[in-house]
């Protein structure tokens, strides 16, 4: 009789009727959907987040600055945003922190049609550059200009959202745009059939850490278990996407058929994967950034990005690896 009662108790505890509800969690992305985001949809499709007790909603963003603001305000639990942009906000008092840095080599670039013969920063002079105010690239663009000795008076700027920026280059209303080397260049090629030349910021000393998972300091203090579970599921998602990039792209397209052309997204993800590590972190699990990489990024933002010098005294104020599996 006692055995039967114990068995019944375990069955009741394991049954859906009494199982603890999953946490509803929103991940706000840095931008409209593109290849970089595919791994999160793979994890969602395969149940990695559900197995971690999380009902995940993935929302498109409208620039890293907006994502950082939403996380700081507690509107969403987690953001996937440019970490350099987050550092600048945190240095001004925003209650946000990076809990995992995925892109540890910067994909930020300025790019245009190869037929324009814009090969070096010097060639930007006299040209028209399309930007999106508030996105991560527009935040870091002034650093690139300072590093390369280019003044904003040396070129013209046109502003618009993501599609407007692309259309400006595609339709020859702008010579260049700020973009990621695994995204906008391929979209331009798909639309025009013409080769695109990319000038990576990293080639000119602007190699800041890039996209990562951010959350609020309140979330870290009040619900560290959720942070840990979220990162465990996210890490599984990234590791699976490295092995099966096609499956990751297919998962994103299954959820959002208008996310892009499959071949373009696949090429973009394959260009993204090498950015997950630096030589220091090669062979490590995803998201685990090195202290040196973060310290260098903070110092660069002090030197060129308007961050106050006292930020260098404790770079760990802006990130932690504590919750990674």
PDB file of N, CA and C in Angstrom, residues 84-127:
ATOM      1  N   UNK A  84      28.897  46.566 -27.612  1.00  0.00           N
ATOM      2  CA  UNK A  84      29.523  47.881 -27.501  1.00  0.00           C
ATOM      3  C   UNK A  84      28.473  48.963 -27.260  1.00  0.00           C
ATOM      4  N   UNK A  85      27.360  48.861 -27.959  1.00  0.00           N
ATOM      5  CA  UNK A  85      26.262  49.804 -27.741  1.00  0.00           C
ATOM      6  C   UNK A  85      25.731  49.689 -26.315  1.00  0.00           C
ATOM      7  N   UNK A  86      25.637  48.448 -25.815  1.00  0.00           N
ATOM      8  CA  UNK A  86      25.188  48.242 -24.442  1.00  0.00           C
ATOM      9  C   UNK A  86      26.159  48.840 -23.441  1.00  0.00           C
ATOM     10  N   UNK A  87      27.471  48.695 -23.697  1.00  0.00           N
ATOM     11  CA  UNK A  87      28.479  49.257 -22.785  1.00  0.00           C
ATOM     12  C   UNK A  87      28.317  50.769 -22.673  1.00  0.00           C
ATOM     13  N   UNK A  88      28.098  51.417 -23.810  1.00  0.00           N
ATOM     14  CA  UNK A  88      27.934  52.875 -23.789  1.00  0.00           C
ATOM     15  C   UNK A  88      26.723  53.273 -22.956  1.00  0.00           C
ATOM     16  N   UNK A  89      25.646  52.493 -23.067  1.00  0.00           N
ATOM     17  CA  UNK A  89      24.450  52.789 -22.270  1.00  0.00           C
ATOM     18  C   UNK A  89      24.696  52.502 -20.795  1.00  0.00           C
ATOM     19  N   UNK A  90      25.352  51.380 -20.495  1.00  0.00           N
ATOM     20  CA  UNK A  90      25.612  51.019 -19.097  1.00  0.00           C
ATOM     21  C   UNK A  90      26.543  52.022 -18.432  1.00  0.00           C
ATOM     22  N   UNK A  91      27.500  52.537 -19.194  1.00  0.00           N
ATOM     23  CA  UNK A  91      28.425  53.531 -18.646  1.00  0.00           C
ATOM     24  C   UNK A  91      27.700  54.823 -18.276  1.00  0.00           C
ATOM     25  N   UNK A  92      26.549  55.049 -18.899  1.00  0.00           N
ATOM     26  CA  UNK A  92      25.732  56.224 -18.565  1.00  0.00           C
ATOM     27  C   UNK A  92      24.690  55.906 -17.509  1.00  0.00           C
ATOM     28  N   UNK A  93      24.725  54.684 -16.972  1.00  0.00           N
ATOM     29  CA  UNK A  93      23.837  54.348 -15.871  1.00  0.00           C
ATOM     30  C   UNK A  93      22.720  53.384 -16.179  1.00  0.00           C
ATOM     31  N   UNK A  94      22.593  52.923 -17.423  1.00  0.00           N
ATOM     32  CA  UNK A  94      21.534  51.970 -17.740  1.00  0.00           C
ATOM     33  C   UNK A  94      21.794  50.653 -17.004  1.00  0.00           C
ATOM     34  N   UNK A  95      20.782  50.080 -16.367  1.00  0.00           N
ATOM     35  CA  UNK A  95      20.969  48.855 -15.570  1.00  0.00           C
ATOM     36  C   UNK A  95      20.970  47.600 -16.445  1.00  0.00           C
ATOM     37  N   UNK A  96      21.993  47.448 -17.274  1.00  0.00           N
ATOM     38  CA  UNK A  96      22.081  46.329 -18.201  1.00  0.00           C
ATOM     39  C   UNK A  96      23.475  45.720 -18.140  1.00  0.00           C
ATOM     40  N   UNK A  97      23.550  44.437 -18.518  1.00  0.00           N
ATOM     41  CA  UNK A  97      24.827  43.737 -18.486  1.00  0.00           C
ATOM     42  C   UNK A  97      24.807  42.630 -19.528  1.00  0.00           C
ATOM     43  N   UNK A  98      25.956  42.374 -20.147  1.00  0.00           N
ATOM     44  CA  UNK A  98      26.081  41.250 -21.077  1.00  0.00           C
ATOM     45  C   UNK A  98      26.349  39.978 -20.283  1.00  0.00           C
ATOM     46  N   UNK A  99      25.568  38.947 -20.560  1.00  0.00           N
ATOM     47  CA  UNK A  99      25.767  37.665 -19.873  1.00  0.00           C
ATOM     48  C   UNK A  99      26.312  36.608 -20.830  1.00  0.00           C
ATOM     49  N   UNK A 100      26.596  37.009 -22.050  1.00  0.00           N
ATOM     50  CA  UNK A 100      27.222  36.121 -23.022  1.00  0.00           C
ATOM     51  C   UNK A 100      27.511  36.889 -24.297  1.00  0.00           C
ATOM     52  N   UNK A 101      28.742  36.823 -24.787  1.00  0.00           N
ATOM     53  CA  UNK A 101      29.120  37.541 -26.004  1.00  0.00           C
ATOM     54  C   UNK A 101      29.315  36.512 -27.114  1.00  0.00           C
ATOM     55  N   UNK A 102      28.457  36.549 -28.117  1.00  0.00           N
ATOM     56  CA  UNK A 102      28.511  35.537 -29.174  1.00  0.00           C
ATOM     57  C   UNK A 102      29.484  35.911 -30.281  1.00  0.00           C
ATOM     58  N   UNK A 103      29.332  37.114 -30.842  1.00  0.00           N
ATOM     59  CA  UNK A 103      30.229  37.552 -31.911  1.00  0.00           C
ATOM     60  C   UNK A 103      31.394  38.302 -31.291  1.00  0.00           C
ATOM     61  N   UNK A 104      32.540  37.645 -31.251  1.00  0.00           N
ATOM     62  CA  UNK A 104      33.705  38.202 -30.580  1.00  0.00           C
ATOM     63  C   UNK A 104      34.676  38.863 -31.556  1.00  0.00           C
ATOM     64  N   UNK A 105      34.389  38.739 -32.843  1.00  0.00           N
ATOM     65  CA  UNK A 105      35.071  39.504 -33.882  1.00  0.00           C
ATOM     66  C   UNK A 105      34.001  40.302 -34.611  1.00  0.00           C
ATOM     67  N   UNK A 106      34.233  41.577 -34.818  1.00  0.00           N
ATOM     68  CA  UNK A 106      33.187  42.456 -35.325  1.00  0.00           C
ATOM     69  C   UNK A 106      32.885  42.207 -36.802  1.00  0.00           C
ATOM     70  N   UNK A 107      31.595  42.104 -37.163  1.00  0.00           N
ATOM     71  CA  UNK A 107      31.196  42.008 -38.568  1.00  0.00           C
ATOM     72  C   UNK A 107      30.896  43.366 -39.200  1.00  0.00           C
ATOM     73  N   UNK A 108      31.002  44.444 -38.428  1.00  0.00           N
ATOM     74  CA  UNK A 108      30.603  45.759 -38.928  1.00  0.00           C
ATOM     75  C   UNK A 108      31.494  46.209 -40.078  1.00  0.00           C
ATOM     76  N   UNK A 109      30.843  46.759 -41.100  1.00  0.00           N
ATOM     77  CA  UNK A 109      31.565  47.138 -42.313  1.00  0.00           C
ATOM     78  C   UNK A 109      30.855  48.311 -42.977  1.00  0.00           C
ATOM     79  N   UNK A 110      31.578  48.946 -43.897  1.00  0.00           N
ATOM     80  CA  UNK A 110      30.963  49.871 -44.838  1.00  0.00           C
ATOM     81  C   UNK A 110      31.141  49.228 -46.207  1.00  0.00           C
ATOM     82  N   UNK A 111      30.101  49.249 -47.020  1.00  0.00           N
ATOM     83  CA  UNK A 111      30.143  48.457 -48.259  1.00  0.00           C
ATOM     84  C   UNK A 111      29.374  49.145 -49.379  1.00  0.00           C
ATOM     85  N   UNK A 112      29.761  48.813 -50.598  1.00  0.00           N
ATOM     86  CA  UNK A 112      29.083  49.335 -51.771  1.00  0.00           C
ATOM     87  C   UNK A 112      29.409  48.490 -52.981  1.00  0.00           C
ATOM     88  N   UNK A 113      28.782  48.796 -54.092  1.00  0.00           N
ATOM     89  CA  UNK A 113      29.021  48.039 -55.318  1.00  0.00           C
ATOM     90  C   UNK A 113      30.486  48.158 -55.731  1.00  0.00           C
ATOM     91  N   UNK A 114      31.048  47.027 -56.134  1.00  0.00           N
ATOM     92  CA  UNK A 114      32.458  47.000 -56.519  1.00  0.00           C
ATOM     93  C   UNK A 114      32.742  47.946 -57.669  1.00  0.00           C
ATOM     94  N   UNK A 115      31.760  48.163 -58.529  1.00  0.00           N
ATOM     95  CA  UNK A 115      31.965  49.029 -59.691  1.00  0.00           C
ATOM     96  C   UNK A 115      32.215  50.489 -59.294  1.00  0.00           C
ATOM     97  N   UNK A 116      31.932  50.839 -58.044  1.00  0.00           N
ATOM     98  CA  UNK A 116      32.191  52.199 -57.566  1.00  0.00           C
ATOM     99  C   UNK A 116      33.671  52.411 -57.238  1.00  0.00           C
ATOM    100  N   UNK A 117      34.446  51.325 -57.192  1.00  0.00           N
ATOM    101  CA  UNK A 117      35.888  51.398 -56.913  1.00  0.00           C
ATOM    102  C   UNK A 117      36.195  52.051 -55.562  1.00  0.00           C
ATOM    103  N   UNK A 118      35.392  51.722 -54.569  1.00  0.00           N
ATOM    104  CA  UNK A 118      35.634  52.203 -53.211  1.00  0.00           C
ATOM    105  C   UNK A 118      36.303  51.067 -52.450  1.00  0.00           C
ATOM    106  N   UNK A 119      37.620  51.121 -52.339  1.00  0.00           N
ATOM    107  CA  UNK A 119      38.397  50.012 -51.798  1.00  0.00           C
ATOM    108  C   UNK A 119      38.970  50.292 -50.412  1.00  0.00           C
ATOM    109  N   UNK A 120      39.176  51.560 -50.083  1.00  0.00           N
ATOM    110  CA  UNK A 120      39.800  51.942 -48.822  1.00  0.00           C
ATOM    111  C   UNK A 120      38.980  53.063 -48.185  1.00  0.00           C
ATOM    112  N   UNK A 121      39.194  53.355 -46.929  1.00  0.00           N
ATOM    113  CA  UNK A 121      38.479  54.471 -46.298  1.00  0.00           C
ATOM    114  C   UNK A 121      38.680  55.796 -47.035  1.00  0.00           C
ATOM    115  N   UNK A 122      39.860  56.014 -47.585  1.00  0.00           N
ATOM    116  CA  UNK A 122      40.114  57.262 -48.317  1.00  0.00           C
ATOM    117  C   UNK A 122      39.144  57.436 -49.474  1.00  0.00           C
ATOM    118  N   UNK A 123      38.697  56.328 -50.055  1.00  0.00           N
ATOM    119  CA  UNK A 123      37.777  56.384 -51.199  1.00  0.00           C
ATOM    120  C   UNK A 123      36.366  56.796 -50.799  1.00  0.00           C
ATOM    121  N   UNK A 124      36.090  56.835 -49.493  1.00  0.00           N
ATOM    122  CA  UNK A 124      34.767  57.248 -49.036  1.00  0.00           C
ATOM    123  C   UNK A 124      34.545  58.748 -49.245  1.00  0.00           C
ATOM    124  N   UNK A 125      35.640  59.485 -49.283  1.00  0.00           N
ATOM    125  CA  UNK A 125      35.533  60.943 -49.417  1.00  0.00           C
ATOM    126  C   UNK A 125      34.775  61.307 -50.701  1.00  0.00           C
ATOM    127  N   UNK A 126      33.836  62.220 -50.552  1.00  0.00           N
ATOM    128  CA  UNK A 126      33.046  62.678 -51.679  1.00  0.00           C
ATOM    129  C   UNK A 126      31.878  61.782 -52.038  1.00  0.00           C
ATOM    130  N   UNK A 127      31.688  60.712 -51.281  1.00  0.00           N
ATOM    131  CA  UNK A 127      30.622  59.761 -51.597  1.00  0.00           C
ATOM    132  C   UNK A 127      29.411  59.983 -50.690  1.00  0.00           C
TER     133      UNK A 127
END
